[in-house]
């Protein structure tokens, strides 16, 4: 069990939760770059919700594990 969040914003088993102060949320040393990155992620997320006519979202554990693996490789 590791402290983690998919693209720094969403966590498996917590539908409709967006957290902006989580692991891998920060991009470099710039708060502005971080917010821009997070807004792009949320725009994709909400656009897909609207396209599908869905009311909830949740990252899968598999997608989260893949993302964590990518981050660990980069470290």
Short mmCIF file of the N, C-alpha and C atoms (twelve columns), coordinates in Angstrom:
data_MODEL
# 
_entry.id   MODEL 
# 
loop_
_atom_site.group_PDB 
_atom_site.id 
_atom_site.type_symbol 
_atom_site.label_atom_id 
_atom_site.label_alt_id 
_atom_site.label_comp_id 
_atom_site.label_asym_id 
_atom_site.label_seq_id 
_atom_site.Cartn_x 
_atom_site.Cartn_y 
_atom_site.Cartn_z 
_atom_site.pdbx_PDB_model_num 
ATOM 1   N N  . UNK A 1  0.832   -1.174 0.000   1 
ATOM 2   C CA . UNK A 1  0.000   0.000  0.000   1 
ATOM 3   C C  . UNK A 1  0.877   1.237  0.000   1 
ATOM 4   N N  . UNK A 2  0.733   2.014  -1.034  1 
ATOM 5   C CA . UNK A 2  1.521   3.235  -1.167  1 
ATOM 6   C C  . UNK A 2  0.585   4.426  -1.290  1 
ATOM 7   N N  . UNK A 3  1.029   5.541  -0.783  1 
ATOM 8   C CA . UNK A 3  0.288   6.791  -0.903  1 
ATOM 9   C C  . UNK A 3  0.379   7.220  -2.358  1 
ATOM 10  N N  . UNK A 4  -0.738  7.233  -3.073  1 
ATOM 11  C CA . UNK A 4  -0.700  7.487  -4.505  1 
ATOM 12  C C  . UNK A 4  -2.029  8.039  -4.997  1 
ATOM 13  N N  . UNK A 5  -1.976  8.665  -6.164  1 
ATOM 14  C CA . UNK A 5  -3.185  9.152  -6.824  1 
ATOM 15  C C  . UNK A 5  -2.922  9.196  -8.327  1 
ATOM 16  N N  . UNK A 6  -3.906  8.789  -9.114  1 
ATOM 17  C CA . UNK A 6  -3.775  8.775  -10.566 1 
ATOM 18  C C  . UNK A 6  -3.633  10.199 -11.088 1 
ATOM 19  N N  . UNK A 7  -2.537  10.435 -11.780 1 
ATOM 20  C CA . UNK A 7  -2.194  11.758 -12.306 1 
ATOM 21  C C  . UNK A 7  -2.314  12.840 -11.237 1 
ATOM 22  N N  . UNK A 8  -2.131  12.429 -9.989  1 
ATOM 23  C CA . UNK A 8  -2.134  13.374 -8.881  1 
ATOM 24  C C  . UNK A 8  -3.501  13.894 -8.479  1 
ATOM 25  N N  . UNK A 9  -4.568  13.310 -9.033  1 
ATOM 26  C CA . UNK A 9  -5.897  13.881 -8.781  1 
ATOM 27  C C  . UNK A 9  -6.958  12.904 -8.298  1 
ATOM 28  N N  . UNK A 10 -6.975  11.691 -8.810  1 
ATOM 29  C CA . UNK A 10 -8.061  10.769 -8.488  1 
ATOM 30  C C  . UNK A 10 -7.523  9.499  -7.842  1 
ATOM 31  N N  . UNK A 11 -8.367  8.879  -7.005  1 
ATOM 32  C CA . UNK A 11 -7.960  7.724  -6.213  1 
ATOM 33  C C  . UNK A 11 -8.975  6.603  -6.416  1 
ATOM 34  N N  . UNK A 12 -8.503  5.361  -6.666  1 
ATOM 35  C CA . UNK A 12 -9.449  4.253  -6.791  1 
ATOM 36  C C  . UNK A 12 -10.298 4.095  -5.526  1 
ATOM 37  N N  . UNK A 13 -11.512 3.624  -5.718  1 
ATOM 38  C CA . UNK A 13 -12.469 3.342  -4.640  1 
ATOM 39  C C  . UNK A 13 -13.082 4.600  -4.027  1 
ATOM 40  N N  . UNK A 14 -12.791 5.761  -4.608  1 
ATOM 41  C CA . UNK A 14 -13.390 7.012  -4.144  1 
ATOM 42  C C  . UNK A 14 -14.029 7.722  -5.340  1 
ATOM 43  N N  . UNK A 15 -15.223 7.287  -5.752  1 
ATOM 44  C CA . UNK A 15 -15.860 7.901  -6.923  1 
ATOM 45  C C  . UNK A 15 -16.143 9.387  -6.710  1 
ATOM 46  N N  . UNK A 16 -16.007 10.124 -7.789  1 
ATOM 47  C CA . UNK A 16 -16.290 11.565 -7.827  1 
ATOM 48  C C  . UNK A 16 -15.404 12.386 -6.899  1 
ATOM 49  N N  . UNK A 17 -14.253 11.870 -6.537  1 
ATOM 50  C CA . UNK A 17 -13.326 12.619 -5.686  1 
ATOM 51  C C  . UNK A 17 -12.161 13.137 -6.522  1 
ATOM 52  N N  . UNK A 18 -11.910 14.425 -6.423  1 
ATOM 53  C CA . UNK A 18 -10.719 15.036 -7.021  1 
ATOM 54  C C  . UNK A 18 -9.966  15.704 -5.884  1 
ATOM 55  N N  . UNK A 19 -8.708  15.337 -5.748  1 
ATOM 56  C CA . UNK A 19 -7.873  15.937 -4.722  1 
ATOM 57  C C  . UNK A 19 -6.675  16.589 -5.393  1 
ATOM 58  N N  . UNK A 20 -6.396  17.809 -5.058  1 
ATOM 59  C CA . UNK A 20 -5.330  18.527 -5.756  1 
ATOM 60  C C  . UNK A 20 -4.027  18.579 -4.972  1 
ATOM 61  N N  . UNK A 21 -4.002  18.020 -3.795  1 
ATOM 62  C CA . UNK A 21 -2.768  18.021 -2.997  1 
ATOM 63  C C  . UNK A 21 -2.420  16.583 -2.644  1 
ATOM 64  N N  . UNK A 22 -2.112  15.799 -3.657  1 
ATOM 65  C CA . UNK A 22 -1.834  14.386 -3.453  1 
ATOM 66  C C  . UNK A 22 -0.520  14.012 -4.134  1 
ATOM 67  N N  . UNK A 23 -0.068  12.784 -3.943  1 
ATOM 68  C CA . UNK A 23 1.198   12.372 -4.556  1 
ATOM 69  C C  . UNK A 23 1.165   12.534 -6.075  1 
ATOM 70  N N  . UNK A 24 2.257   12.950 -6.619  1 
ATOM 71  C CA . UNK A 24 2.444   13.156 -8.055  1 
ATOM 72  C C  . UNK A 24 1.557   14.267 -8.609  1 
ATOM 73  N N  . UNK A 25 1.045   15.103 -7.747  1 
ATOM 74  C CA . UNK A 25 0.221   16.224 -8.201  1 
ATOM 75  C C  . UNK A 25 1.079   17.412 -8.625  1 
ATOM 76  N N  . UNK A 26 2.257   17.534 -8.063  1 
ATOM 77  C CA . UNK A 26 3.075   18.728 -8.295  1 
ATOM 78  C C  . UNK A 26 3.998   18.537 -9.483  1 
ATOM 79  N N  . UNK A 27 4.037   19.537 -10.343 1 
ATOM 80  C CA . UNK A 27 4.858   19.528 -11.544 1 
ATOM 81  C C  . UNK A 27 5.991   20.515 -11.331 1 
ATOM 82  N N  . UNK A 28 7.189   20.009 -11.116 1 
ATOM 83  C CA . UNK A 28 8.328   20.901 -10.910 1 
ATOM 84  C C  . UNK A 28 8.149   21.759 -9.681  1 
ATOM 85  N N  . UNK A 29 8.567   22.985 -9.781  1 
ATOM 86  C CA . UNK A 29 8.514   23.885 -8.636  1 
ATOM 87  C C  . UNK A 29 7.500   25.009 -8.825  1 
ATOM 88  N N  . UNK A 30 6.658   24.886 -9.846  1 
ATOM 89  C CA . UNK A 30 5.731   25.971 -10.157 1 
ATOM 90  C C  . UNK A 30 4.293   25.600 -9.809  1 
ATOM 91  N N  . UNK A 31 3.687   26.378 -8.949  1 
ATOM 92  C CA . UNK A 31 2.284   26.180 -8.604  1 
ATOM 93  C C  . UNK A 31 1.412   26.392 -9.840  1 
ATOM 94  N N  . UNK A 32 1.767   27.353 -10.671 1 
ATOM 95  C CA . UNK A 32 0.974   27.667 -11.859 1 
ATOM 96  C C  . UNK A 32 0.999   26.520 -12.862 1 
ATOM 97  N N  . UNK A 33 2.170   25.913 -13.088 1 
ATOM 98  C CA . UNK A 33 2.243   24.752 -13.976 1 
ATOM 99  C C  . UNK A 33 1.411   23.600 -13.425 1 
ATOM 100 N N  . UNK A 34 1.464   23.412 -12.121 1 
ATOM 101 C CA . UNK A 34 0.698   22.341 -11.482 1 
ATOM 102 C C  . UNK A 34 -0.792  22.539 -11.697 1 
ATOM 103 N N  . UNK A 35 -1.284  23.736 -11.467 1 
ATOM 104 C CA . UNK A 35 -2.713  24.015 -11.643 1 
ATOM 105 C C  . UNK A 35 -3.113  23.825 -13.106 1 
ATOM 106 N N  . UNK A 36 -2.285  24.268 -14.032 1 
ATOM 107 C CA . UNK A 36 -2.592  24.104 -15.450 1 
ATOM 108 C C  . UNK A 36 -2.685  22.624 -15.813 1 
ATOM 109 N N  . UNK A 37 -1.760  21.825 -15.340 1 
ATOM 110 C CA . UNK A 37 -1.758  20.386 -15.594 1 
ATOM 111 C C  . UNK A 37 -3.027  19.745 -15.022 1 
ATOM 112 N N  . UNK A 38 -3.381  20.112 -13.805 1 
ATOM 113 C CA . UNK A 38 -4.567  19.549 -13.169 1 
ATOM 114 C C  . UNK A 38 -5.845  19.965 -13.895 1 
ATOM 115 N N  . UNK A 39 -5.908  21.188 -14.359 1 
ATOM 116 C CA . UNK A 39 -7.093  21.648 -15.086 1 
ATOM 117 C C  . UNK A 39 -7.248  20.899 -16.406 1 
ATOM 118 N N  . UNK A 40 -6.142  20.595 -17.077 1 
ATOM 119 C CA . UNK A 40 -6.219  19.806 -18.315 1 
ATOM 120 C C  . UNK A 40 -6.795  18.426 -18.023 1 
ATOM 121 N N  . UNK A 41 -6.328  17.810 -16.938 1 
ATOM 122 C CA . UNK A 41 -6.841  16.494 -16.545 1 
ATOM 123 C C  . UNK A 41 -8.345  16.573 -16.262 1 
ATOM 124 N N  . UNK A 42 -8.762  17.578 -15.516 1 
ATOM 125 C CA . UNK A 42 -10.182 17.710 -15.178 1 
ATOM 126 C C  . UNK A 42 -11.024 18.025 -16.412 1 
ATOM 127 N N  . UNK A 43 -10.489 18.785 -17.352 1 
ATOM 128 C CA . UNK A 43 -11.217 19.074 -18.588 1 
ATOM 129 C C  . UNK A 43 -11.467 17.784 -19.369 1 
ATOM 130 N N  . UNK A 44 -10.436 16.928 -19.466 1 
ATOM 131 C CA . UNK A 44 -10.617 15.633 -20.132 1 
ATOM 132 C C  . UNK A 44 -11.661 14.793 -19.394 1 
ATOM 133 N N  . UNK A 45 -11.550 14.762 -18.082 1 
ATOM 134 C CA . UNK A 45 -12.456 13.967 -17.261 1 
ATOM 135 C C  . UNK A 45 -13.906 14.425 -17.422 1 
ATOM 136 N N  . UNK A 46 -14.158 15.715 -17.256 1 
ATOM 137 C CA . UNK A 46 -15.526 16.220 -17.343 1 
ATOM 138 C C  . UNK A 46 -16.067 16.148 -18.768 1 
ATOM 139 N N  . UNK A 47 -15.198 16.321 -19.758 1 
ATOM 140 C CA . UNK A 47 -15.619 16.169 -21.149 1 
ATOM 141 C C  . UNK A 47 -16.072 14.750 -21.435 1 
ATOM 142 N N  . UNK A 48 -15.336 13.783 -20.914 1 
ATOM 143 C CA . UNK A 48 -15.708 12.381 -21.111 1 
ATOM 144 C C  . UNK A 48 -16.996 12.040 -20.357 1 
ATOM 145 N N  . UNK A 49 -17.160 12.579 -19.173 1 
ATOM 146 C CA . UNK A 49 -18.415 12.379 -18.435 1 
ATOM 147 C C  . UNK A 49 -19.600 12.896 -19.246 1 
ATOM 148 N N  . UNK A 50 -19.449 14.081 -19.794 1 
ATOM 149 C CA . UNK A 50 -20.529 14.687 -20.579 1 
ATOM 150 C C  . UNK A 50 -20.794 13.876 -21.844 1 
ATOM 151 N N  . UNK A 51 -19.726 13.459 -22.518 1 
ATOM 152 C CA . UNK A 51 -19.871 12.683 -23.750 1 
ATOM 153 C C  . UNK A 51 -20.634 11.387 -23.502 1 
ATOM 154 N N  . UNK A 52 -20.354 10.749 -22.376 1 
ATOM 155 C CA . UNK A 52 -20.997 9.474  -22.049 1 
ATOM 156 C C  . UNK A 52 -22.346 9.640  -21.350 1 
ATOM 157 N N  . UNK A 53 -22.666 10.848 -20.941 1 
ATOM 158 C CA . UNK A 53 -23.896 11.062 -20.190 1 
ATOM 159 C C  . UNK A 53 -23.832 10.422 -18.811 1 
ATOM 160 N N  . UNK A 54 -22.638 10.359 -18.259 1 
ATOM 161 C CA . UNK A 54 -22.417 9.712  -16.960 1 
ATOM 162 C C  . UNK A 54 -22.505 10.728 -15.834 1 
ATOM 163 N N  . UNK A 55 -22.777 10.240 -14.648 1 
ATOM 164 C CA . UNK A 55 -22.857 11.116 -13.482 1 
ATOM 165 C C  . UNK A 55 -21.758 10.868 -12.471 1 
ATOM 166 N N  . UNK A 56 -20.997 9.793  -12.680 1 
ATOM 167 C CA . UNK A 56 -19.903 9.486  -11.749 1 
ATOM 168 C C  . UNK A 56 -18.651 9.107  -12.521 1 
ATOM 169 N N  . UNK A 57 -17.523 9.225  -11.852 1 
ATOM 170 C CA . UNK A 57 -16.247 8.780  -12.404 1 
ATOM 171 C C  . UNK A 57 -15.442 8.140  -11.288 1 
ATOM 172 N N  . UNK A 58 -14.557 7.233  -11.685 1 
ATOM 173 C CA . UNK A 58 -13.647 6.608  -10.730 1 
ATOM 174 C C  . UNK A 58 -12.503 5.986  -11.510 1 
ATOM 175 N N  . UNK A 59 -11.291 6.275  -11.112 1 
ATOM 176 C CA . UNK A 59 -10.136 5.656  -11.747 1 
ATOM 177 C C  . UNK A 59 -10.091 4.189  -11.319 1 
ATOM 178 N N  . UNK A 60 -9.734  3.310  -12.256 1 
ATOM 179 C CA . UNK A 60 -9.633  1.895  -11.905 1 
ATOM 180 C C  . UNK A 60 -8.324  1.634  -11.171 1 
ATOM 181 N N  . UNK A 61 -8.312  0.566  -10.397 1 
ATOM 182 C CA . UNK A 61 -7.088  0.201  -9.689  1 
ATOM 183 C C  . UNK A 61 -5.983  -0.151 -10.677 1 
ATOM 184 N N  . UNK A 62 -6.351  -0.751 -11.818 1 
ATOM 185 C CA . UNK A 62 -5.362  -1.118 -12.834 1 
ATOM 186 C C  . UNK A 62 -4.706  0.122  -13.438 1 
ATOM 187 N N  . UNK A 63 -5.508  1.111  -13.794 1 
ATOM 188 C CA . UNK A 63 -4.955  2.348  -14.363 1 
ATOM 189 C C  . UNK A 63 -4.079  3.058  -13.343 1 
ATOM 190 N N  . UNK A 64 -4.506  3.060  -12.108 1 
ATOM 191 C CA . UNK A 64 -3.725  3.699  -11.057 1 
ATOM 192 C C  . UNK A 64 -2.389  2.985  -10.861 1 
ATOM 193 N N  . UNK A 65 -2.406  1.648  -10.890 1 
ATOM 194 C CA . UNK A 65 -1.168  0.872  -10.733 1 
ATOM 195 C C  . UNK A 65 -0.215  1.138  -11.896 1 
ATOM 196 N N  . UNK A 66 -0.748  1.232  -13.124 1 
ATOM 197 C CA . UNK A 66 0.104   1.545  -14.287 1 
ATOM 198 C C  . UNK A 66 0.747   2.915  -14.133 1 
ATOM 199 N N  . UNK A 67 -0.046  3.895  -13.712 1 
ATOM 200 C CA . UNK A 67 0.480   5.247  -13.532 1 
ATOM 201 C C  . UNK A 67 1.565   5.261  -12.462 1 
ATOM 202 N N  . UNK A 68 1.325   4.574  -11.338 1 
ATOM 203 C CA . UNK A 68 2.328   4.513  -10.276 1 
ATOM 204 C C  . UNK A 68 3.609   3.864  -10.788 1 
ATOM 205 N N  . UNK A 69 3.482   2.802  -11.569 1 
ATOM 206 C CA . UNK A 69 4.657   2.154  -12.151 1 
ATOM 207 C C  . UNK A 69 5.452   3.100  -13.037 1 
ATOM 208 N N  . UNK A 70 4.750   3.893  -13.838 1 
ATOM 209 C CA . UNK A 70 5.426   4.877  -14.691 1 
ATOM 210 C C  . UNK A 70 6.169   5.908  -13.849 1 
ATOM 211 N N  . UNK A 71 5.546   6.371  -12.788 1 
ATOM 212 C CA . UNK A 71 6.186   7.365  -11.918 1 
ATOM 213 C C  . UNK A 71 7.404   6.779  -11.212 1 
ATOM 214 N N  . UNK A 72 7.304   5.544  -10.754 1 
ATOM 215 C CA . UNK A 72 8.435   4.910  -10.074 1 
ATOM 216 C C  . UNK A 72 9.598   4.695  -11.032 1 
ATOM 217 N N  . UNK A 73 9.289   4.392  -12.299 1 
ATOM 218 C CA . UNK A 73 10.337  4.237  -13.305 1 
ATOM 219 C C  . UNK A 73 11.065  5.560  -13.532 1 
ATOM 220 N N  . UNK A 74 10.317  6.651  -13.549 1 
ATOM 221 C CA . UNK A 74 10.918  7.969  -13.775 1 
ATOM 222 C C  . UNK A 74 11.742  8.458  -12.584 1 
ATOM 223 N N  . UNK A 75 11.428  7.962  -11.392 1 
ATOM 224 C CA . UNK A 75 12.196  8.368  -10.211 1 
ATOM 225 C C  . UNK A 75 13.493  7.647  -10.240 1 
# 
